[in-house]
CSV table of C-alpha atoms in Angstrom, one decimal:
chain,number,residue,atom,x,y,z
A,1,UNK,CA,67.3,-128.2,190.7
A,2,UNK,CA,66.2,-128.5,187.0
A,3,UNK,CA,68.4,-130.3,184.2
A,4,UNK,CA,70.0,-127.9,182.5
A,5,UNK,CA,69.0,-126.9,179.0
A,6,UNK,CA,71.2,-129.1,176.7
A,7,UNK,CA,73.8,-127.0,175.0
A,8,UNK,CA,76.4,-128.1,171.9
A,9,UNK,CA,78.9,-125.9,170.3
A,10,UNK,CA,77.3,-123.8,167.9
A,11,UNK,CA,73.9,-123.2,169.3
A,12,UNK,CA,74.7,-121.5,172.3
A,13,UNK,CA,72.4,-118.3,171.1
A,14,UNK,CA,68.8,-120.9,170.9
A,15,UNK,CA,70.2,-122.2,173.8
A,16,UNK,CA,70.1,-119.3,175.8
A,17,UNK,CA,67.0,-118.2,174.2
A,18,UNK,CA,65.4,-121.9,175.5
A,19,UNK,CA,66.9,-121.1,178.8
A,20,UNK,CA,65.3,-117.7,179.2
A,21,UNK,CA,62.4,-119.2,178.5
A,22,UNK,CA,62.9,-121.9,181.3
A,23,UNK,CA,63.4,-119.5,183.7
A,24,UNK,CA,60.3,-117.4,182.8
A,25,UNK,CA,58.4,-120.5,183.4
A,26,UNK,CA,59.4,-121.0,186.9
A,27,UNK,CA,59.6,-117.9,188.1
A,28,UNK,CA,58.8,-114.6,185.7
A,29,UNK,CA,61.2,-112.8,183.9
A,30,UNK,CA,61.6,-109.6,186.6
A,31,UNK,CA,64.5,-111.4,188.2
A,32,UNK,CA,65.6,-113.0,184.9
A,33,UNK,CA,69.5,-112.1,184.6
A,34,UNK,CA,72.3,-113.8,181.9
A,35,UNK,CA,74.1,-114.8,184.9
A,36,UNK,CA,71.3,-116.9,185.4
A,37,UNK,CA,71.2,-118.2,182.3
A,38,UNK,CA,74.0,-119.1,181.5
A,39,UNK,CA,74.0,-121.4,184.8
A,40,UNK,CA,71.4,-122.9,183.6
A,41,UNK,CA,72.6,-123.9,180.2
A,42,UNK,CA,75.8,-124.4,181.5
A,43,UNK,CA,78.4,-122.1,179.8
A,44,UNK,CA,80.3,-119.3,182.0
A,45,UNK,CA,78.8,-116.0,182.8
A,46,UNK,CA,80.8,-114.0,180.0
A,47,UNK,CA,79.4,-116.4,177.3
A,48,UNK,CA,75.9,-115.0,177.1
A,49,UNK,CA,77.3,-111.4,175.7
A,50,UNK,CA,78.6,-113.1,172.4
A,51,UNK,CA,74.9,-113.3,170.9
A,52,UNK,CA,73.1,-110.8,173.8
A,53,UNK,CA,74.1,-107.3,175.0
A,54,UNK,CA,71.9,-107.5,178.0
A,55,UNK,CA,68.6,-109.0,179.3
A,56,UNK,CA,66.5,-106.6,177.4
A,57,UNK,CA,68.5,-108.0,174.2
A,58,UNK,CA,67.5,-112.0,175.3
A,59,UNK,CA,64.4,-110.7,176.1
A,60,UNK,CA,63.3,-109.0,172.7
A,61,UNK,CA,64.8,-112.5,171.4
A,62,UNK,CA,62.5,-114.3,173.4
A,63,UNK,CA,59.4,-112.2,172.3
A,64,UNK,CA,60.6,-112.7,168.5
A,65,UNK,CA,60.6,-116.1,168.9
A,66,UNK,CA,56.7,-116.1,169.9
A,67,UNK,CA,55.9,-113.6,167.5
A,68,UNK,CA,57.2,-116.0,164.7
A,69,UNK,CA,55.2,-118.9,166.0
A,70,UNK,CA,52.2,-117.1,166.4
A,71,UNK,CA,52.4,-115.9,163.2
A,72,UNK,CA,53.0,-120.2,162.2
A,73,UNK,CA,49.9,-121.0,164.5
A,74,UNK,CA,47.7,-118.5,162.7
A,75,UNK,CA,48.5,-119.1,159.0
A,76,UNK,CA,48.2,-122.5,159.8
A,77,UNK,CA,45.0,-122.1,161.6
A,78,UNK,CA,43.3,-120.4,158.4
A,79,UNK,CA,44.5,-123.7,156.0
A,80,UNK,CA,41.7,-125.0,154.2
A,81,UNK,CA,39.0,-122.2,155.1
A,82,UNK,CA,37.7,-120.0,152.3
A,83,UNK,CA,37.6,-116.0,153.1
A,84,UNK,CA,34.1,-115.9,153.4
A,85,UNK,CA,33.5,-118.1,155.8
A,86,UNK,CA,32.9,-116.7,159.3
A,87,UNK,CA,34.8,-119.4,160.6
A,88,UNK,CA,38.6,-118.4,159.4
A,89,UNK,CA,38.0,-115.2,162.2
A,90,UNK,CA,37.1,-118.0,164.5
A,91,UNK,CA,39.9,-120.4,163.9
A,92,UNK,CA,42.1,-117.4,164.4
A,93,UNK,CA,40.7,-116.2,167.5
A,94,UNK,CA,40.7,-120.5,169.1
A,95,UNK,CA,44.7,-120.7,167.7
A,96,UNK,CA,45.3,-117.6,169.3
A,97,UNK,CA,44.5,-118.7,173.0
A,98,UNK,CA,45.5,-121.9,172.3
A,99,UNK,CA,48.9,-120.4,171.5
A,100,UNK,CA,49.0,-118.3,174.5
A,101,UNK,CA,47.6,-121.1,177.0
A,102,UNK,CA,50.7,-123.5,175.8
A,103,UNK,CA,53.3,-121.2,175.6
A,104,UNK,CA,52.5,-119.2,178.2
A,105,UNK,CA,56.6,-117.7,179.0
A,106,UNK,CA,56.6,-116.9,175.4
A,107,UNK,CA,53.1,-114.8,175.6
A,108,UNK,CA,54.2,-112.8,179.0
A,109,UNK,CA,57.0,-111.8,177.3
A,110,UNK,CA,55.7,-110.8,173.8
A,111,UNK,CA,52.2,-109.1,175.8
A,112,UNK,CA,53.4,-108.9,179.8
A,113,UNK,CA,55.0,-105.8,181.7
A,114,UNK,CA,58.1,-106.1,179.5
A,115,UNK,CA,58.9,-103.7,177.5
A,116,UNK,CA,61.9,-102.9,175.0
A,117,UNK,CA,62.4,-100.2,172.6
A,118,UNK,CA,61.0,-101.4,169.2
A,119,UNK,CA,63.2,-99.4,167.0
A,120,UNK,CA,66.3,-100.8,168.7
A,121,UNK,CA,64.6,-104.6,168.1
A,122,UNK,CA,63.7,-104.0,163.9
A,123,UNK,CA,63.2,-108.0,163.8
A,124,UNK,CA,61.1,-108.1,166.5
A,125,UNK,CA,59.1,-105.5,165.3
A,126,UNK,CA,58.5,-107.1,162.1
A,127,UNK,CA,57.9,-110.2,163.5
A,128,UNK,CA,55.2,-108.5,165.7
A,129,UNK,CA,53.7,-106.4,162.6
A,130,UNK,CA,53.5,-110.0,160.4
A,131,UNK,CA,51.4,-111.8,163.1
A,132,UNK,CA,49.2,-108.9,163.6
A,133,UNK,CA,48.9,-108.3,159.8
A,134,UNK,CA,47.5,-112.3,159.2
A,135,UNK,CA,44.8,-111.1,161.7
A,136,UNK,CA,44.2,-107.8,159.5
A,137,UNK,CA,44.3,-109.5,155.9
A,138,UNK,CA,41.1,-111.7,157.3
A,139,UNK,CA,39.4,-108.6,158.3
A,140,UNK,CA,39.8,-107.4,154.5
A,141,UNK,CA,39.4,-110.6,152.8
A,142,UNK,CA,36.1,-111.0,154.8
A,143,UNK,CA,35.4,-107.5,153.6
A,144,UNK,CA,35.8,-108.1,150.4
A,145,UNK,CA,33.9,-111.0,150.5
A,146,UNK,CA,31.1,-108.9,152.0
A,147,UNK,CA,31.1,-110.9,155.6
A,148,UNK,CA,32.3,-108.1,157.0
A,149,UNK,CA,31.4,-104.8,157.9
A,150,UNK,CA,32.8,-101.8,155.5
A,151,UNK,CA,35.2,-100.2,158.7
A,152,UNK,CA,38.7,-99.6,159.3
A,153,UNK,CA,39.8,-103.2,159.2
A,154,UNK,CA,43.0,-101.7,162.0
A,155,UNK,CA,39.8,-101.0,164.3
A,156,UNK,CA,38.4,-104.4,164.0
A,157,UNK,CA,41.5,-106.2,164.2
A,158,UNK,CA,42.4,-104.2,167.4
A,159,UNK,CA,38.9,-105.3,168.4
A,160,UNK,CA,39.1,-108.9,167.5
A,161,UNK,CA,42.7,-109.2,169.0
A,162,UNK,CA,41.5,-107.1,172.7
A,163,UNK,CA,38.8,-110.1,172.8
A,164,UNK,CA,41.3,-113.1,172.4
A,165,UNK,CA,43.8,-111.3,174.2
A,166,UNK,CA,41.8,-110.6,177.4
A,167,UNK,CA,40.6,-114.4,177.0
A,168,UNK,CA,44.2,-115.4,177.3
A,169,UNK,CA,45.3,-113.1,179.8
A,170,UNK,CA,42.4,-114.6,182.3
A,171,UNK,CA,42.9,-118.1,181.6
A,172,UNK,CA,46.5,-117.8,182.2
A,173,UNK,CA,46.1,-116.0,185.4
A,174,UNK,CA,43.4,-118.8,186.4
A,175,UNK,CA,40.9,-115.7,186.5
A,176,UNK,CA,38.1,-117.7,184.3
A,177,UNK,CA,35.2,-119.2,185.9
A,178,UNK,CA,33.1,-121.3,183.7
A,179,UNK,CA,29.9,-122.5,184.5
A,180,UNK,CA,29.3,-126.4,185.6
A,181,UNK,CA,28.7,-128.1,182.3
A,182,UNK,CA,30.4,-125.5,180.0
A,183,UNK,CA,34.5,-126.1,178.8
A,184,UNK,CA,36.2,-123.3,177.9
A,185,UNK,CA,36.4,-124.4,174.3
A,186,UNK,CA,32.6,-123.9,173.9
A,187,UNK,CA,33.1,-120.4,175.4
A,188,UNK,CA,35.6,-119.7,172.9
A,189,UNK,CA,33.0,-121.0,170.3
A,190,UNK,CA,30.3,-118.6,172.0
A,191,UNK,CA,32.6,-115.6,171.6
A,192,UNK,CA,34.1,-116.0,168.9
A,193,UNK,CA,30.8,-116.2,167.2
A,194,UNK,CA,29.6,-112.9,168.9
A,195,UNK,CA,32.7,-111.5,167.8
A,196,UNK,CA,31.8,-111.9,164.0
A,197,UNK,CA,28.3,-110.9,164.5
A,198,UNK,CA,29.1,-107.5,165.6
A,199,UNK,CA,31.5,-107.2,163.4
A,200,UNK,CA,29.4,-108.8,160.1
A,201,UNK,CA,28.2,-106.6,157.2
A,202,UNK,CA,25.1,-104.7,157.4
A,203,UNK,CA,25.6,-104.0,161.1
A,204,UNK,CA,24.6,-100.5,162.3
């Protein structure tokens, strides 16, 4: 049996949050339940419901959670690199994987067959919207700064973020097959750098 997540008066809500995300680890979030959470941080079954209405409740606070460190791994990921440089798109796109390939629970959640009702969730939302938007205010600072094609810069941030996605959804399904003598860093390098290509000014 695993240790149970350590729990001390006053933050039983992260508590249960770390828990969930325990759980999802091992084994998914369809048969996730507060019952079982609350066994595994170790408070009774009815104390769950002071910070969570349901599962879908925990769960939303789960993908919250990732969508606030995304958003940290991103910003973070851009420090030091000037808007026209082609490689602040790139650092985005290798921080992005890298985020979902170590915090993999967190990712199913925020991108997996869950679902919740956004406008119930208003923080979640906005926590979703502010990670996306650091990927969009590239596109436009690289526009400005004339690397980048004069298009919708929603369009080329849904393409840009289909690309890593997909990337991160394969590798954490183990459905990647690199070539002998390749890593899968250069492959992020390679497609990252076809990424800005097509999407660099004076493409047709």
């Amino acid at each position: 049996m695993a240790a149970k997540t350590s729990y001390h008066h006053g933050n039983l809500r992260q508590s249960l949050i770390d828990g969930a995300i325990d759980l999802i680890g091992e084994t998914g979030f369809d048969q996730l339940s507060l019952r079982q959470v609350a066994r595994r941080v170790g408070v009774s079954h009815n104390a769950p419901y002071r910070h969570f209405a349901d599962k879908e409740a925990l769960l939303a606070a789960v993908s919250e959670e990732g969508f606030q460190a995304l958003q940290a791994a991103l910003k973070f990921a851009q420090q030091g690199i000037s808007a026209d440089s082609p490689q602040r798109l790139q650092a985005l796109g290798r921080a992005y994987v890298e985020f979902a390939l170590t915090n993999p629970a967190h990712y199913r959640v925020m991108f997996g067959q869950y679902r919740c009702d956004l406008s119930q969730y208003p923080d979640l939302e906005k926590a979703s919207e502010q990670a996306f938007r650091v990927l969009v205010d590239t596109i436009v600072d690289g526009q400005a700064a004339g690397i980048f094609r004069a298009a919708d810069p929603l369009d080329m941030a849904r393409v840009a973020w289909a690309l890593v996605h997909g990337q991160s959804m394969l590798a954490l399904d183990h459905k990647f097959q690199i070539e002998p003598g390749k890593d899968f860093e250069s492959f992020l390098q390679f497609s990252s750098q076809i990424l800005f290509e097509g999407l660099g000014a004076g493409r047709c």
